[in-house]
XYZ file of C-alpha atoms in Angstrom:
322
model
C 56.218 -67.779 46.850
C 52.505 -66.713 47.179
C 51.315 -63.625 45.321
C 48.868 -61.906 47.552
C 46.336 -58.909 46.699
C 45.071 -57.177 49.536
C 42.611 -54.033 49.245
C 41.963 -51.395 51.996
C 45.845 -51.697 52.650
C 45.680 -47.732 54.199
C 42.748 -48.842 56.339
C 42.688 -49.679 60.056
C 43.060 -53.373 59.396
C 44.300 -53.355 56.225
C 47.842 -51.354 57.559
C 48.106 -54.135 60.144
C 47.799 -56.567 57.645
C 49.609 -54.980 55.665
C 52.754 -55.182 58.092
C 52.340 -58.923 59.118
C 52.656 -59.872 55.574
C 55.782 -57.733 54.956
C 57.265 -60.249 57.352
C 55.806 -63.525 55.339
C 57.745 -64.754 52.393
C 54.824 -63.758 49.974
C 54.726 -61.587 47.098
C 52.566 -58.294 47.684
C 50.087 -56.206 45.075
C 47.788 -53.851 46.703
C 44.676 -52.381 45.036
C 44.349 -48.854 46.183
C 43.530 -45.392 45.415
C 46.669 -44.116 45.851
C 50.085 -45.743 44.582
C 52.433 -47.075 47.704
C 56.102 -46.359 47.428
C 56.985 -49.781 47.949
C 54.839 -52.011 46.457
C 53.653 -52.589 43.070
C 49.676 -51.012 43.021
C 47.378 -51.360 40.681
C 45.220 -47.842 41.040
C 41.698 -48.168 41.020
C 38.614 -46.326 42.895
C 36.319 -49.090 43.843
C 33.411 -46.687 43.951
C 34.357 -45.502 40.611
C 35.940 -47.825 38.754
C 35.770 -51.445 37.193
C 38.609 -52.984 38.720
C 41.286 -53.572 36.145
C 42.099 -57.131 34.953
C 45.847 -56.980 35.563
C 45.207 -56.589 38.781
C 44.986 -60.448 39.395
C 47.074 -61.866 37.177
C 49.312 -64.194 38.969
C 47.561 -63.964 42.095
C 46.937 -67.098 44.618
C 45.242 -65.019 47.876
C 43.195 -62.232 47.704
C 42.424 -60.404 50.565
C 39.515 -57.937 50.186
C 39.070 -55.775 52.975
C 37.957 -52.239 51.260
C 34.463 -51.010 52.210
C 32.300 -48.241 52.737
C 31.342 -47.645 56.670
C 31.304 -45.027 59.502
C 29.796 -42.110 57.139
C 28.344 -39.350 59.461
C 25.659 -38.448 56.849
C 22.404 -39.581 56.620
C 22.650 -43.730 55.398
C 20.141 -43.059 52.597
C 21.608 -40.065 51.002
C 24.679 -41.853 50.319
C 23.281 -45.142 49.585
C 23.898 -45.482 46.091
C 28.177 -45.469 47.282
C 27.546 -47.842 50.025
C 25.990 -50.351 47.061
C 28.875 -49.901 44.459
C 31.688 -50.402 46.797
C 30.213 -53.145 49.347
C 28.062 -55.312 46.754
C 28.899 -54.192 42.948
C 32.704 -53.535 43.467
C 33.402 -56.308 45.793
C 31.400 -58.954 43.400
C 33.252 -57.517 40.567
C 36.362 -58.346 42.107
C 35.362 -61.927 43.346
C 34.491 -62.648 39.848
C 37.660 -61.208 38.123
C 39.286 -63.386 40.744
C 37.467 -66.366 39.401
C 38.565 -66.031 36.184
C 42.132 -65.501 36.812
C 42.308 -68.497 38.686
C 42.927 -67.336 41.995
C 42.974 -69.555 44.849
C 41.397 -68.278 47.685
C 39.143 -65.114 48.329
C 38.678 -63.718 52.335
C 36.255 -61.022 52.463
C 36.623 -59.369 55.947
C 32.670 -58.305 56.159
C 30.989 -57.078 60.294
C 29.559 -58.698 62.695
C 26.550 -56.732 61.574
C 25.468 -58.383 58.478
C 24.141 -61.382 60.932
C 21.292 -58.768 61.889
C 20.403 -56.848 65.154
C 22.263 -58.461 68.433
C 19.583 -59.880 70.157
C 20.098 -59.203 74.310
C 21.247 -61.249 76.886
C 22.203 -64.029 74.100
C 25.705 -64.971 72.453
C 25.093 -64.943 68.981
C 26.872 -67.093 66.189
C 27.125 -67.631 62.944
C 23.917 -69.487 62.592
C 21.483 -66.494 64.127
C 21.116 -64.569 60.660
C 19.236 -62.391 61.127
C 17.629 -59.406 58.908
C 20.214 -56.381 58.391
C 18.441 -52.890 60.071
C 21.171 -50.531 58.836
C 22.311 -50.180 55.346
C 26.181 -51.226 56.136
C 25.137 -54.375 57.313
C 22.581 -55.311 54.366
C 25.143 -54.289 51.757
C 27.925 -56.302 53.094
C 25.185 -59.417 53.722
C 24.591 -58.784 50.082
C 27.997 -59.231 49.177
C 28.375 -62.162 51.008
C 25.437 -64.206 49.808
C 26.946 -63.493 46.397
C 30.443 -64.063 47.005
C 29.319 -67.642 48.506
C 27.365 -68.030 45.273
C 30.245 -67.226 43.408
C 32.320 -69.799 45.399
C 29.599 -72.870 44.710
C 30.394 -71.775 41.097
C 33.684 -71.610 40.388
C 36.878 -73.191 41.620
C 37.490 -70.174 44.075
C 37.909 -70.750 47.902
C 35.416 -68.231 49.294
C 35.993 -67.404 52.653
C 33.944 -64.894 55.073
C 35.448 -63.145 58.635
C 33.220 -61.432 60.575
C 34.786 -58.841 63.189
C 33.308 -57.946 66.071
C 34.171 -54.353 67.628
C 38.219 -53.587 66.517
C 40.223 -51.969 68.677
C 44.470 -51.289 68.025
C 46.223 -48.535 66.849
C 45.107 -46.178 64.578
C 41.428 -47.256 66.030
C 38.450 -44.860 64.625
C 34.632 -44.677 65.403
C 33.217 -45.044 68.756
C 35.964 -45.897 70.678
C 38.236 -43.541 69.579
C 35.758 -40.713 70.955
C 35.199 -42.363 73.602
C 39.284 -42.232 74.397
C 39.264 -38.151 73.338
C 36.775 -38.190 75.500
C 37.809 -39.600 78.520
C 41.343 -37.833 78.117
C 39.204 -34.487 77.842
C 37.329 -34.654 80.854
C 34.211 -34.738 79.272
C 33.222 -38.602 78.564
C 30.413 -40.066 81.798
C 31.307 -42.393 83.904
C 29.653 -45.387 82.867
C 27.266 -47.415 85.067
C 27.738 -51.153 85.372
C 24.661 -52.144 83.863
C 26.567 -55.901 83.204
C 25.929 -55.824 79.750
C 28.391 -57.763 76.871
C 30.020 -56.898 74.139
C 32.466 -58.697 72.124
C 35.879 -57.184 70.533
C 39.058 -58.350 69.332
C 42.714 -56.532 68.967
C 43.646 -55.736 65.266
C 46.389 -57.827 65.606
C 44.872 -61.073 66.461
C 42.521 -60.017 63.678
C 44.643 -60.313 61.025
C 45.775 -63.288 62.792
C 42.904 -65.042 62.092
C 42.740 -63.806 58.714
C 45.712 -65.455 57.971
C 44.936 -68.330 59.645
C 41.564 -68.887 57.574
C 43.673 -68.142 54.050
C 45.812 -71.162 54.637
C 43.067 -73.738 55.897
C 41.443 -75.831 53.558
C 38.275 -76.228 55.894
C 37.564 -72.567 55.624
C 35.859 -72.921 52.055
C 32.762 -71.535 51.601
C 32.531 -70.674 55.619
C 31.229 -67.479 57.778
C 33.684 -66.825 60.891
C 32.883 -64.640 63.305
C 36.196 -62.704 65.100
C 36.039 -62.092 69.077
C 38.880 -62.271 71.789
C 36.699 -64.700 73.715
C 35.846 -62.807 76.310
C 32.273 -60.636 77.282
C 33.525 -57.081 78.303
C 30.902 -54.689 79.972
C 31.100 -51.082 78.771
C 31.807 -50.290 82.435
C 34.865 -52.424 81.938
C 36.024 -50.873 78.421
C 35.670 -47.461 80.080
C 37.989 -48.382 83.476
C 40.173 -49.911 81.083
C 40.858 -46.995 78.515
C 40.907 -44.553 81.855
C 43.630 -46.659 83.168
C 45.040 -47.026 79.425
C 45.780 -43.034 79.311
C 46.616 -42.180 83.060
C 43.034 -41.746 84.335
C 42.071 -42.153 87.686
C 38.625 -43.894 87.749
C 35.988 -41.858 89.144
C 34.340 -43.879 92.302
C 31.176 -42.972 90.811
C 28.633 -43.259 87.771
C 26.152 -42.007 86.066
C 22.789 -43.479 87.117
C 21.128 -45.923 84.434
C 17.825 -44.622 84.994
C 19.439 -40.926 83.555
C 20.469 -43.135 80.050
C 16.930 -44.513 80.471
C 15.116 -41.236 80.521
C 17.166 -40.022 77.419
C 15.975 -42.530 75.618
C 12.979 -41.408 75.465
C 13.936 -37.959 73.955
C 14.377 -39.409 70.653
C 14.736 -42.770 68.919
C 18.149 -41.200 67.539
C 19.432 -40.777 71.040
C 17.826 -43.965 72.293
C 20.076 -45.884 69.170
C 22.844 -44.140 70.581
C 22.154 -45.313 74.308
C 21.469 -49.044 73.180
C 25.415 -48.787 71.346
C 26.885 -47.775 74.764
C 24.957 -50.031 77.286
C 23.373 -52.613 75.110
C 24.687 -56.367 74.786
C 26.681 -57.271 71.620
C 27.825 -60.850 72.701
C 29.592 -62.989 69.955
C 30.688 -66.776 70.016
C 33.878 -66.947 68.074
C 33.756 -70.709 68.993
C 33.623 -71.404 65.195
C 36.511 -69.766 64.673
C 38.770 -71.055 67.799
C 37.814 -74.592 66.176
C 40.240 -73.628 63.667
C 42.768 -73.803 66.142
C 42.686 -69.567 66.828
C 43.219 -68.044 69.824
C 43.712 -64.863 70.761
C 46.976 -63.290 72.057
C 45.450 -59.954 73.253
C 42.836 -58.723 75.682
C 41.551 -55.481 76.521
C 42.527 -56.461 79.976
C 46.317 -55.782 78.808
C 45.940 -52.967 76.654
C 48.078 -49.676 76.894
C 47.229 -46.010 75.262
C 49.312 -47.104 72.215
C 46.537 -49.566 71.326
C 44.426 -46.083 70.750
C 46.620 -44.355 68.954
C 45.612 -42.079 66.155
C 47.125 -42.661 62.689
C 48.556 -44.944 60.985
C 50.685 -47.749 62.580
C 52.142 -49.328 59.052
C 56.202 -48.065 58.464
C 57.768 -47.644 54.729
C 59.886 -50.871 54.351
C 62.742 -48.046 54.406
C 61.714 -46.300 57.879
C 61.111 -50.019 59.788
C 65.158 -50.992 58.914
C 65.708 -47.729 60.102
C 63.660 -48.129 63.539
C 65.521 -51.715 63.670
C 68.645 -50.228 62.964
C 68.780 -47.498 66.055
């Protein structure tokens, strides 16, 4: 039976994960802030705290998905967090992992730590680029050490890249974009024809799996997509049909986004995030074998949901049991 360690486990991922091992034959420990009621949890703050030793004893996997992202401050004033749970905490763990003779190590890092998507071009794994904001340089930081670590030690070392994440329980952008939409208040989107890349949280951890059990996925970088370019025009008809929205026959104009962009470089960033391309090759990763079951094509409102989607062991034999 594999013993498994999986941080972030209350996360948007990490509850999905979370679920598709319950129905593996695998032994679970999470890592957490808080204790779970039904698994065994070693309590630690990674921003706080040196992560405890018997927390990997025994352990074969280790899935470390914990991080620091999405704070609405200013980057720099919380900078000093950002470094001791992306880099410090995360190497700390690697290393412990090392030691204890754990198997293999999957980091689930972003699509940003390759550097600025570069328009009207499908980037992969091999276009590193140079980090602009501070969540992508810390978690490139931690991955140029955790590969470091691998060349060192015995340790498989294995990096996934997501691109954008969309499911249940779904945060961030598109989960104001949703309010907004279902509030009246969100513009309709022009077709400007750019790309973006996401994946469903589901076929996410999919592929996590998949790159745990595969011997070739030592010491790689994957990046995560569905396959599939999706316009922002597309991803807003697609949540408005998602949530019972007509779609309005009309747009706003590009040339209005345009002209607010030059307001401000804060509200041009902003304007680049909701028209700009961020195209991703996940051909790396479909050489493994994955493919993805889901597409925002087939999507309902429950794959926007708020809160969490993971069930106590108890209440799921309940639900089964009705």
């Amino acid at each position: 039976m594999k013993r498994i360690l999986l941080t972030g486990s209350t996360g948007f991922i990490g509850c999905r994960l979370l679920k598709l091992l319950e129905s593996s034959k695998c032994e679970i420990r999470l890592l957490s802030r808080q204790p779970h009621s039904d698994y065994e949890t070693i309590v630690c703050d990674l921003g706080k705290k040196q992560v405890p030793d018997s927390a990997l004893v025994s352990i074969d996997t280790v899935f470390h998905l914990a991080g620091y992202a999405h704070d609405l401050r200013d980057a720099t004033s919380v900078e000093n967090r950002y470094q001791a749970i992306n880099v410090e905490a995360t190497v700390q763990l690697a290393k412990l992992a090392a030691q204890h003779g754990v198997k293999y190590f999957i980091f689930v890092s972003s699509v940003k730590a390759g550097g600025s998507a570069i328009a009207c071009r499908c980037m992969t794994e091999e276009n590193q680029g140079e980090p602009e904001e501070i969540y992508g340089r810390t978690k490139r930081e931690a991955e140029l050490k955790l590969l470091e670590i691998g060349r060192q030690s015995d340790i498989h070392i294995t990096i996934v890249r997501p691109s954008l994440v969309y499911g249940p329980g779904v945060k961030g952008n598109l989960r104001m974009m949703l309010s907004g939409i279902e509030k009246g208040w969100f513009p309709p989107l022009p077709e400007v024809e750019n790309r973006r890349s996401m994946i469903h949280v589901d076929d996410l951890v999919r592929a996590l799996l998949l790159v745990a059990e595969d011997e070739r996925a030592n010491g790689e970088i994957f990046i995560a997509t569905d396959g599939l370019p999706h316009s922002s025009r597309e991803i807003y008809k697609a949540i408005c049909q998602a949530v019972g929205k007509t779609v309005p026959g009309w747009s706003v104009p590009k040339f209005l986004f345009d002209w607010l962009s030059l307001l401000s470089p804060r509200i041009r960033y902003k304007v680049d995030k909701l028209l700009g391309d961020e195209y991703y090759s996940s051909e790396k990763l479909e050489g493994m074998d994955f493919r993805a079951e889901k597409s925002l094509r087939d999507f309902d409102k429950s794959d926007f949901s708020v809160g969490s989607s993971h069930l106590s062991r108890k209440d799921a034999k309940a639900q089964r049991e009705k």
